[in-house]
Amino acid sequence: MTTAAEPITEYRSWAVEEFRLEEEPYYVPVQDEVDIFQSAWNNKIPVLLKGPTGCGKTRFIEYMAYHLNRPLAVVRDGKAEIETESNLPLVTVACHEDLTASDLVGRYLLEGNETVWIDGPLTRAVKAGAICYLDEVVEARKDTTVLIHPLTDHRRILPVEKKSQLLQARDGFLLVISFNPGYQSALKDLKQSTRQRFVAIEFDYPPRETEAEIVRHESGCDPDIALNLAKMAEKIRNLREHGLAEGASTRLLIYAGRMITQGVSPRRACQVSIVWPLTDDGEIQRSIEEVVSSIFEE
Amino acid sequence: MTDRSPSESPLDTAREALRAFPPALSQEFESAVSVVEPILEADEFGHWIETGLHVARHSLRSWEAASEYFRSSGPMLEQVTYDRMREWCDVGVGLMDTSPALAGALFRASPQVLPHLAVNQATDWAAQGQSLYKGTWKSGSLSAQYFDVSPNVLPHLPLSQMRLLVELIDSLASHSYELASACLGMAPNVLGQLERSDRAPFLEFGGIVAHTAWVDARVYFERGPVALHQVNPDQRGRYLGLAGQVALKVGRLGHPYFIESAQALSEVERDLHEGLLELAEQLAPHSGDAAMEFLKSSPRVVQRLSIDDIARWQEFGLNILQQSVDGGEAFFRLESTRGEEVMEALSSRVDLDRVSELIRMYCKALTGIDVGIKSSEELASKGVGWVDESSPTTEGTTIYLPDMVERYASKEDNFSVYKVFATHQAGRLEFGSFEYEQSRTPQVFEPAANGQSGGNGAAPPQNGDGEAPGEIHTDMERFFDRFGDRRLAHDIFTIIEDTRIDTIVKREYAGVRRALNRLQQAAAERRRPIENMPARQAMVENLLRASLDDAGNIRWPTELADQLRTPLRILNRIRHEGATVEDSAAATQLLYDWVAQVPNVELETDDWSEFEDHSMAGEQDEGDTDLMPGSGSSGLEESFMPFMPGSEERPYDSPEPVDFRGDFKPELVQLLMKLKGETGTGDAPPIPLTKEQLQELLEKSVEISINELMDMDLAESSGMFLDNLLKEVNSIQGDRPEGQQAMGDDSTGADDGDELPVEAKSFYYDEWDFRAADYKPRWCRVQEQRGEVGDVSYYRETLHAHAQLVQETRKQFEMLRPELFRKIKRLTDGEDYDLDAVIEWYTEKIAGATTETKLFYRRNKVERDVAVAFLLDVSASTDEEIQKHQDRRQDDQFDDDPRKYLSWWAQRRAEAARHPGKRIIDLEKEAVVLLIEALEAIGDKYGVYGFSGYGRDNVEFFVYKDMDEPFGDRTKERIDKIAPVRSTRMGPAIRHCIWKLQNTDAKVKILMLLSDGRPQDHGYGRDRTEKEYAIHDTKMALTEARREGMVPFALTVDRAGHDYLKQMCQDMAYEVVADIESLPRRLPALYRRLTG
């Protein structure tokens, strides 16, 4: 994903560790999370982001990656010189329940009659000094914690077992993980020994006015619409834990806002971009639709 | 007079001849002669005598007939000429050959019959009577009775229709002369009760009844007319015709249907009868039952559907009827889900119980509070201060709404009414109507001068600000304390606060604006005329009208326009954005000061004009300074003087409440909240309060009019009220998150900790009617209750007795413990290379073969996530000893012959008592104990339940261990008490188990049914011996389980189980445990196989 220039997004490709954000991602700080993250990065303390889905965790990490600068060493005519400051590369890994340690570290692949070692995304981030963002880390298999532990304490070391190597992380490398305490079952909680290696920043959906502003900015919809969407989200979130696993995320609100901007009627837009994605339960769908129809006239 | 020879006169001859007969005849003759002789010509007289003698001489007892002849002659001749009479009497004479008694009866009746019949009808009349005579004594007297009642029947019935009666009686007589005679005797009275046009149809239907169900005839004669009177007079003939048509089809049931349907029709408006009958007539050719069931259901149907919609509903049912008679009949009996659905779809009415869950979620979303939704009736019945059973309201934790809304012609509109109701009540919670705090300052009004207002009030002193711990006075109460006229203050506050809420709702929820406007308008139109209200009341009424956003509806004397302008401005200021409940309070204070000064007298002016309200048109209002009473126009009271004819102050009456806003009792709600310990300010503990204190608090409140509550003397009812209130407070403290279990499906509460004998919880389930191919809606009531608690030692002893087996099963189950990872090989991508595959690949490659590249392996995590519900059959038959049980199989005919079965059963019981042996239930229990041990080893979730019951209303469902309940001594104790109870209605028990499993989180869900025989219960099928119905319902229930992704498994110890299990389970797994004794060993083994 990229926040590249508006008109046409051409096909582009990066090596995982070279992906950098070129434009400032839009992010509205709600509290002091920017400062906290900055301090953590300065001190090489890994960060744990907690919060419900679609409340801006990923956007925040992009925003931080863009703003955290680091001298970029450029080799020119055989001599290294520090030329510019560049933002940090960002390696994002979405974790799933079959994600194993070797998916992160790397593996041998067969090529011709030989095997070739391919670095995994975590290894690349360690080498490149990038921010490595493991999204929904509790979903991954437990063996990944074996990797996380030495990387997240003072050692900052990644053991590459199959190659019998240890990698010392380059400056700038920071492990960031996220998890959503809401819907994981008790089984999938993070272990204390893992948790206690991170500073944690808690996210929640922004307050109504802020959220409205975000929705307005991201979707380009009318401020009134944005405010109504934010109000509606607030109401729907009241149903969390009472039939709804999660409240309506800011992301969905933005989708709705965009649909409305495109000329879809607000009620319909909310239906397709909020109600239906949120739940399959007919009764709850209707309840939410009643909330929607109370807030929007058509 | 002509000449006649004195010696040979016919008279003398006759007198001579009559000596041969009993003297009574002669006497009769003489008295007749004295009347007849002067009237008749001589030859006529002679003929008359001759006829009489002819009759008398005819046969042995024919003199009696002659006597009747003589006696009736005089009266007859008063009515007709002799020629006519002769013609008439010839008919009677003709009867002599049949039976002199009949002739006598005919003569006897003749004088009274004559007025109703023409002489030439006599033959017909007599012939009908004669047709009843079959030559026997009984038939003779019946026939005679015919002539006797004729004078009383003929006024009601033309002779042509008499035939119907005769045929009816004749038909009855073939069964019972007593009955026929009784009915004939009743006929005149019965016919007299009927309209002329109904008599023939009545008799026609009677004829059919006599034919199809002759024993009902007497009842028909007794009750028929009364029943018929329940039907619209114009439609009775039609109804009888229909009843006859049906009776011909359904036989014996025809008459009960007639009575019941008429009863049903009496509950329906008469204008509808024609339409309903027409619809029923359309059904009758297809099924008589359906036609009558349709009528019987009509009262309930009419409540929900208009006649046009009923026609549509009937058409739908007719279609079903044409495909399946059973289905159609169930449809019209209202015992089919489809029937319900069609009705629901056609009806515009919205019922609370259908939308309560929806509204609950809606309100929860709006308020963020766990509100419950209940029927207003329920709150009223609690007797805690709310009395109105139909208006919406809230007491802070639950929103109460009317049972149904049927105001508009479409469902959407009616639902929108609910929505407005709910939104307004939710608004009170969301926007803080009950959170008034004295210390908070208003936002759009100047803070009121702290202190008393309404100088005329005898307001009690305030307690200052410092709130003592345990303070029982609420801020709302103290606020109202400031006013002399509490009721007036309360009314004003209500108007203002409702205005505030409505305004915010309209601003915040643009989508309900339209529906709200509509209701406001409707409410405004319903207001009572204002013109004869006294002035203060009129002002309050106008404020209320203004609050409905309908300025055009305000009426006020033009001359006094200024006096209303400011109050309206005050009211409208509450509409400003940011206004809080404290603003409402401040506004109340300002308004009260105005309104209280307005004398409550009738105004002498005719000039009630429409009031133009400028402030509503968005005119700027300028500060608070001029909102004080009397400012601008000096002396408010004086300005009213010219219009007061010196009449007296009238008592002040509150304005009529507005329906969609409902009851508003902020003081009581604050008190309740305080008592429950949930004040807005913090988590103050609940305040213990004596009854006396409470009473004191409540006495001054105007929100409760105790005498409205009950028709008792004041002291008693207020005491009752206080009790109720305290009970309510305590009960809510008991189970706080009440909202969650709003209606119907209660979750199994957490109230099992303290083993009080918990009342059974009721659940309703549909039942499958395979004949109708449809569900009977909410047919069975399952009563869930905890199993009785016994002794823990049973469990221990069982384990001990089976120590070896326990060991074995435990070990086997422990081996089932999931390996956490299972290696899957030959994948295109995976964790790592599978070395074997790579070597193979490489060798083949070198050998030059093209090989596949599936060289990876992956370890897949296998998690055991199983939940199982065990459903034990604890019906009475499990009481059988095993030995006996096996014996029984050898002579199995008992299953088919229930009469024999009973005596056999009693015998068995007696034997069993003598030699107590192991019963089926004992083995079931042992098996359960072993299984529990095994399950505890493996860690699966499980529940153990039993079921029994009698009839559809009473399916008992015992919980020995619930799904989420931890295993402990309690469970062991309950298992001890598992005991045989009653019948076996499996379907609902299975459905309840499905519900339990649905609420359990697991990947694999198993429903294991352990029984000892086929399902059977009272009413579980056409009769006790029918097996099909029960088996089909059980099968359907098992299929439902499958549909829910569960694994149903049936296990029976009934050796004959194969035949019905095959049908019940079809492609599902089942097992018949042939050797019952092996059950304890078999059950765990089966379970392992099922989940392994």
Coordinates of C-alpha atoms in Angstrom, one line a residue, chain A residues 96 98-100 102-103 107-110 112-113 115 141-143 162 187-188 208 228 231 234-236 238-244 267 283-297, chain B residues 354-355 357-362 364-370 415 419 423 430-431 505 507-514 740 821 829-833 838 841-842 845 855-856 858-861 863 1001:
Chain A
H96 CA -1.8 -15.5 10.6
D98 CA 0.1 -20.6 10.1
L99 CA 2.9 -18.1 10.1
T100 CA 5.9 -19.9 11.4
S102 CA 10.9 -19.7 9.1
D103 CA 8.3 -17.6 7.3
R107 CA 14.4 -20.5 4.1
Y108 CA 16.3 -22.3 1.6
L109 CA 14.8 -22.6 -1.8
L110 CA 15.7 -25.0 -4.6
G112 CA 18.6 -25.6 -10.2
N113 CA 20.5 -28.2 -8.3
T115 CA 19.5 -24.6 -2.6
R141 CA 2.6 -19.6 15.9
K142 CA 4.2 -19.8 19.2
D143 CA 7.6 -20.5 17.7
K162 CA 19.3 -22.9 9.7
L187 CA -6.1 -18.9 24.5
K188 CA -4.5 -16.4 22.3
R208 CA -16.4 12.1 18.0
N228 CA -23.1 12.1 11.7
K231 CA -21.9 9.9 15.9
E234 CA -20.2 6.0 18.7
K235 CA -23.7 4.4 18.9
I236 CA -22.7 1.2 17.2
N238 CA -22.1 0.8 22.4
L239 CA -23.1 -2.6 21.1
R240 CA -19.6 -4.0 21.5
E241 CA -19.7 -7.2 23.5
H242 CA -23.5 -7.3 23.1
G243 CA -23.7 -9.2 19.9
L244 CA -21.0 -7.3 18.1
R267 CA -28.3 4.9 4.5
E283 CA -31.3 -9.1 14.3
I284 CA -28.2 -7.1 15.0
Q285 CA -28.0 -5.9 11.4
R286 CA -31.5 -4.6 11.8
S287 CA -30.7 -2.9 15.1
I288 CA -27.8 -1.1 13.5
E289 CA -29.8 -0.2 10.5
E290 CA -32.3 1.4 12.8
V291 CA -29.6 3.4 14.4
V292 CA -28.4 4.4 10.9
S293 CA -31.9 5.3 9.8
S294 CA -32.4 7.4 12.9
I295 CA -29.3 9.4 12.2
F296 CA -29.6 9.7 8.4
E297 CA -32.7 10.9 6.8
Chain B
R354 CA -41.3 -9.6 17.9
V355 CA -39.3 -6.4 17.9
E357 CA -34.8 -7.5 20.9
L358 CA -34.3 -5.2 18.0
I359 CA -35.4 -2.2 20.0
R360 CA -33.3 -3.3 22.9
M361 CA -30.2 -3.3 20.8
Y362 CA -31.2 0.0 19.2
K364 CA -28.5 0.1 23.9
A365 CA -26.7 1.6 20.9
L366 CA -28.2 5.0 21.5
T367 CA -27.7 5.2 25.2
G368 CA -24.8 2.9 25.8
I369 CA -26.7 1.6 28.8
D370 CA -27.7 -2.0 29.1
F415 CA -42.8 0.2 13.7
K419 CA -39.1 3.7 17.2
T423 CA -36.1 7.0 20.9
E430 CA -29.1 9.5 26.8
F431 CA -29.6 13.2 27.4
V505 CA -33.8 13.9 19.2
R507 CA -31.4 17.5 15.9
E508 CA -29.3 14.4 16.6
Y509 CA -31.5 11.9 14.8
A510 CA -32.6 13.4 11.6
G511 CA -33.9 10.1 10.5
V512 CA -36.7 9.9 13.1
R513 CA -37.7 13.5 12.5
R514 CA -40.4 12.6 10.0
Q740 CA -29.4 -8.7 28.9
F821 CA 0.9 -30.8 15.8
D829 CA 5.1 -24.6 0.2
G830 CA 5.6 -25.0 3.9
E831 CA 7.8 -24.6 6.9
D832 CA 10.7 -26.6 5.7
Y833 CA 11.8 -29.2 3.3
V838 CA 13.9 -33.9 -1.4
W841 CA 13.1 -35.7 -5.9
Y842 CA 16.8 -35.3 -6.5
K845 CA 15.9 -35.7 -11.3
L855 CA 8.7 -31.1 -1.2
F856 CA 7.6 -29.2 1.9
R858 CA 3.9 -28.2 7.5
R859 CA 3.0 -29.0 11.0
N860 CA -0.7 -28.3 11.5
K861 CA -2.0 -27.5 14.8
E863 CA -6.8 -28.4 18.7
D1001 CA -18.3 -22.1 21.9

